PDB file of C-alpha atoms in Angstrom:
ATOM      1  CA  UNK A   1     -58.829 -33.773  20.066  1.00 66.00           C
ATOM      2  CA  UNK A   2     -57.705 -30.835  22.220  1.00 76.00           C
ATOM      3  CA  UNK A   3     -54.746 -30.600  24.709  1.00 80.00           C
ATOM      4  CA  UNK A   4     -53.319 -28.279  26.651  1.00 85.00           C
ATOM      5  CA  UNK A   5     -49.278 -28.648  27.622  1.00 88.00           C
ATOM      6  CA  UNK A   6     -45.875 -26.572  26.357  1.00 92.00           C
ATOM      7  CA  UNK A   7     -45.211 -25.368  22.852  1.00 92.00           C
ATOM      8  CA  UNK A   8     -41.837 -25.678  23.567  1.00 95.00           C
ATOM      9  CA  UNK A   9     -42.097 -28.771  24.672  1.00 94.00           C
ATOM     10  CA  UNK A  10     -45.215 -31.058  23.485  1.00 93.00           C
ATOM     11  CA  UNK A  11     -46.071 -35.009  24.560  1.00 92.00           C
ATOM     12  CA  UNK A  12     -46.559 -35.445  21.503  1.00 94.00           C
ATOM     13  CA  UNK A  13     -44.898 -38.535  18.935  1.00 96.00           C
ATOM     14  CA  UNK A  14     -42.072 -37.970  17.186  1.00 98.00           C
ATOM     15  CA  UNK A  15     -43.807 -37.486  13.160  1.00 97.00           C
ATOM     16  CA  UNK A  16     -46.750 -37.840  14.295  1.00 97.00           C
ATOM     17  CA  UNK A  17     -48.863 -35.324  12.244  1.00 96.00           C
ATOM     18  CA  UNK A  18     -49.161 -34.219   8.645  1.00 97.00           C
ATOM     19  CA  UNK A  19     -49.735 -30.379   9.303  1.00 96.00           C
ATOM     20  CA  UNK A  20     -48.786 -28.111  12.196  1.00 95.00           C
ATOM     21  CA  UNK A  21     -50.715 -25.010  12.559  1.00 93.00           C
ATOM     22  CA  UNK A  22     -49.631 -21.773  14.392  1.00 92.00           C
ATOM     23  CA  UNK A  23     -51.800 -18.798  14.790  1.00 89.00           C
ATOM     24  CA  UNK A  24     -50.261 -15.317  16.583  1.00 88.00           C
ATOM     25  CA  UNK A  25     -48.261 -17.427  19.248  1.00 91.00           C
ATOM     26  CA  UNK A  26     -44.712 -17.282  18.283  1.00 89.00           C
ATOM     27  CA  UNK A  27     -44.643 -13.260  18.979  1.00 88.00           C
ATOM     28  CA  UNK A  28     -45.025 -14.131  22.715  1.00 91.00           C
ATOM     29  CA  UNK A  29     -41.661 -16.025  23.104  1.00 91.00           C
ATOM     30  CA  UNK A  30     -38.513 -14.863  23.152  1.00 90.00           C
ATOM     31  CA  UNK A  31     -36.097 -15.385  20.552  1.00 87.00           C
ATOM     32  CA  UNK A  32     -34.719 -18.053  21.833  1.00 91.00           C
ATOM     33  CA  UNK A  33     -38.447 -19.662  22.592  1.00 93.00           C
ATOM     34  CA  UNK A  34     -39.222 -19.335  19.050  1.00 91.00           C
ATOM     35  CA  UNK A  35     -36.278 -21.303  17.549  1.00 92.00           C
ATOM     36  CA  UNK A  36     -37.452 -24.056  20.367  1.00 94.00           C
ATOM     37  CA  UNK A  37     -41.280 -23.732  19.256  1.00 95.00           C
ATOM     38  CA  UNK A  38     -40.154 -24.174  15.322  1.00 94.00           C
ATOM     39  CA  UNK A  39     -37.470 -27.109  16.332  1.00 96.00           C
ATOM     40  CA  UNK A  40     -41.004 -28.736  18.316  1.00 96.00           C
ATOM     41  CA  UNK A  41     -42.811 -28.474  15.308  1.00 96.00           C
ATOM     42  CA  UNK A  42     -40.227 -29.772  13.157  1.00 96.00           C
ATOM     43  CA  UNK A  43     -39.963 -32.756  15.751  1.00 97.00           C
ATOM     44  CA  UNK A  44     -43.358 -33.351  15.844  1.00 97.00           C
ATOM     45  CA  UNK A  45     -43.829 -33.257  11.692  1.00 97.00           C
ATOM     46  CA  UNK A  46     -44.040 -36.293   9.196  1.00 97.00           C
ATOM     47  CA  UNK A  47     -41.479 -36.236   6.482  1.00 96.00           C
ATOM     48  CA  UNK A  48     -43.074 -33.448   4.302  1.00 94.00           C
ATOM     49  CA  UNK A  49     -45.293 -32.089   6.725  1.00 95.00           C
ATOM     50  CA  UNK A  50     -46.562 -28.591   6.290  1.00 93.00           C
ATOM     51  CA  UNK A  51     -46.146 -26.140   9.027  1.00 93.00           C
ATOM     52  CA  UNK A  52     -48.542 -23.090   8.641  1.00 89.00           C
ATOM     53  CA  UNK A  53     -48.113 -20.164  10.630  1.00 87.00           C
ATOM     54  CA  UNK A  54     -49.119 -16.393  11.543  1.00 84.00           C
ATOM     55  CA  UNK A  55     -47.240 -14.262  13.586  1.00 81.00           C
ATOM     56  CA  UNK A  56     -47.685 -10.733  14.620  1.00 79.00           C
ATOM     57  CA  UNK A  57     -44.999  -8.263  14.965  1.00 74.00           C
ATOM     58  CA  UNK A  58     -42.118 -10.381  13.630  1.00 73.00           C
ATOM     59  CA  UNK A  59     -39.842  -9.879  11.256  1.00 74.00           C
ATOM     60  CA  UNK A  60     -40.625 -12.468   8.815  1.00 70.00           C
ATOM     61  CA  UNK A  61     -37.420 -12.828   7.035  1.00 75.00           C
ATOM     62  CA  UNK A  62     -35.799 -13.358  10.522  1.00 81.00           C
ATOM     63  CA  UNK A  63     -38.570 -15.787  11.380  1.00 81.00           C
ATOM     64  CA  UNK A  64     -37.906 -17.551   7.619  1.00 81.00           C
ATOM     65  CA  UNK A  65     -34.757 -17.521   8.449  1.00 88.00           C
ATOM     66  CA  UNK A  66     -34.870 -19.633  11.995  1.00 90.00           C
ATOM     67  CA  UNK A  67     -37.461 -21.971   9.874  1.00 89.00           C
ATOM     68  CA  UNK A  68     -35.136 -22.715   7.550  1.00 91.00           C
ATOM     69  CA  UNK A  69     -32.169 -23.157  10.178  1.00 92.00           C
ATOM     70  CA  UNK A  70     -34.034 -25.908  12.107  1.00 93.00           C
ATOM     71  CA  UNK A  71     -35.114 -28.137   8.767  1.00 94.00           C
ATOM     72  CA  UNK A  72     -37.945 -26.503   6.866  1.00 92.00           C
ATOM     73  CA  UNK A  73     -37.992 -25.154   3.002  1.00 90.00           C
ATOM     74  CA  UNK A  74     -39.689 -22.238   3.311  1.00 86.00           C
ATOM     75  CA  UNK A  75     -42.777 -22.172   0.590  1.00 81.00           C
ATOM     76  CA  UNK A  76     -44.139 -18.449   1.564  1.00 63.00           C
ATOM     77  CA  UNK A  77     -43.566 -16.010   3.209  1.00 57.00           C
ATOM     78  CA  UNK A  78     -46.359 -13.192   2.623  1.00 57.00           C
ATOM     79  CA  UNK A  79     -48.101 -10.449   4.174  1.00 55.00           C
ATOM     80  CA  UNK A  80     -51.645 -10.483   5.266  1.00 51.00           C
ATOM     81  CA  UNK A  81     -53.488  -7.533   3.756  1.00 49.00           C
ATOM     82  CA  UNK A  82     -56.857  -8.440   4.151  1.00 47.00           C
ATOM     83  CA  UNK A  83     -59.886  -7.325   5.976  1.00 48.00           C
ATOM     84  CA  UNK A  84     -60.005  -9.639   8.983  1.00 52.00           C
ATOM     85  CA  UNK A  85     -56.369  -9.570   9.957  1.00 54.00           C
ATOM     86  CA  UNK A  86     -54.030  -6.933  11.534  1.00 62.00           C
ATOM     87  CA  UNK A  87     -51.409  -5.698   8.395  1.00 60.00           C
ATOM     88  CA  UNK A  88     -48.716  -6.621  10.342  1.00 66.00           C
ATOM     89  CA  UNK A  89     -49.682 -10.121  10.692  1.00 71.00           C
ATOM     90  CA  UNK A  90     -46.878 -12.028   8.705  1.00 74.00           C
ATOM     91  CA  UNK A  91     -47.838 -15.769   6.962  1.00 78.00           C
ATOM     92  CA  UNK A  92     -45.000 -18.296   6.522  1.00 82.00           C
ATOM     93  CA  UNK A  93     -45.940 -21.678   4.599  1.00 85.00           C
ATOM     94  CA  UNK A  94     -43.148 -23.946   4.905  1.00 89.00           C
ATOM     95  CA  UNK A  95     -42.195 -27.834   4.092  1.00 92.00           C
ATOM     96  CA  UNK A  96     -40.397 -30.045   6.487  1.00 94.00           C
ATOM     97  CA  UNK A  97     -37.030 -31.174   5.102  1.00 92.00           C
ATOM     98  CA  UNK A  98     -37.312 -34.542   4.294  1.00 80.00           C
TER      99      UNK A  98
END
């Protein structure tokens, strides 16, 4: 199923979904816009779900830090070092509280 609508802002159920996946989007928003894209996915997230997510050119403590302020226990938060993606491309795994 695709759809096309505001991170910030989906129509999508409240816990609705089991995983939430985010790949080099959050570096586009504000700071402000990324605190409201993490608080969407937390809405949108089962008890437990897993939020997965890349971001470029963030600082990744900072962004662990906002992911843990809105509700999720932060499970990693590593580099990428590989071949296929950029070295400053940051990974954060994280659990929904609850």
């Amino acid at each position: 199923h695709r759809s096309v609508g505001d991170l910030l802002a989906t129509e999508f159920p409240d816990k609705g979904f089991d995983a939430y996946v985010s790949i080099s989007t959050l570096e586009h928003l504000t700071s402000h816009q990324q605190t409201m894209a993490l608080q969407e996915a937390h809405r949108v997230l089962k008890p437990n779900g897993l939020l997965v997510l890349t971001a470029d050119w963030l600082d990744p403590k900072g962004l662990a830090e906002d992911a843990s302020f809105v509700g999720f226990t932060i499970g990693s938060e590593v580099p990428f070092h590989g071949e296929r993606l950029d070295p400053h491309v940051s990974f954060l795994r994280a659990r929904k509280n609850g």
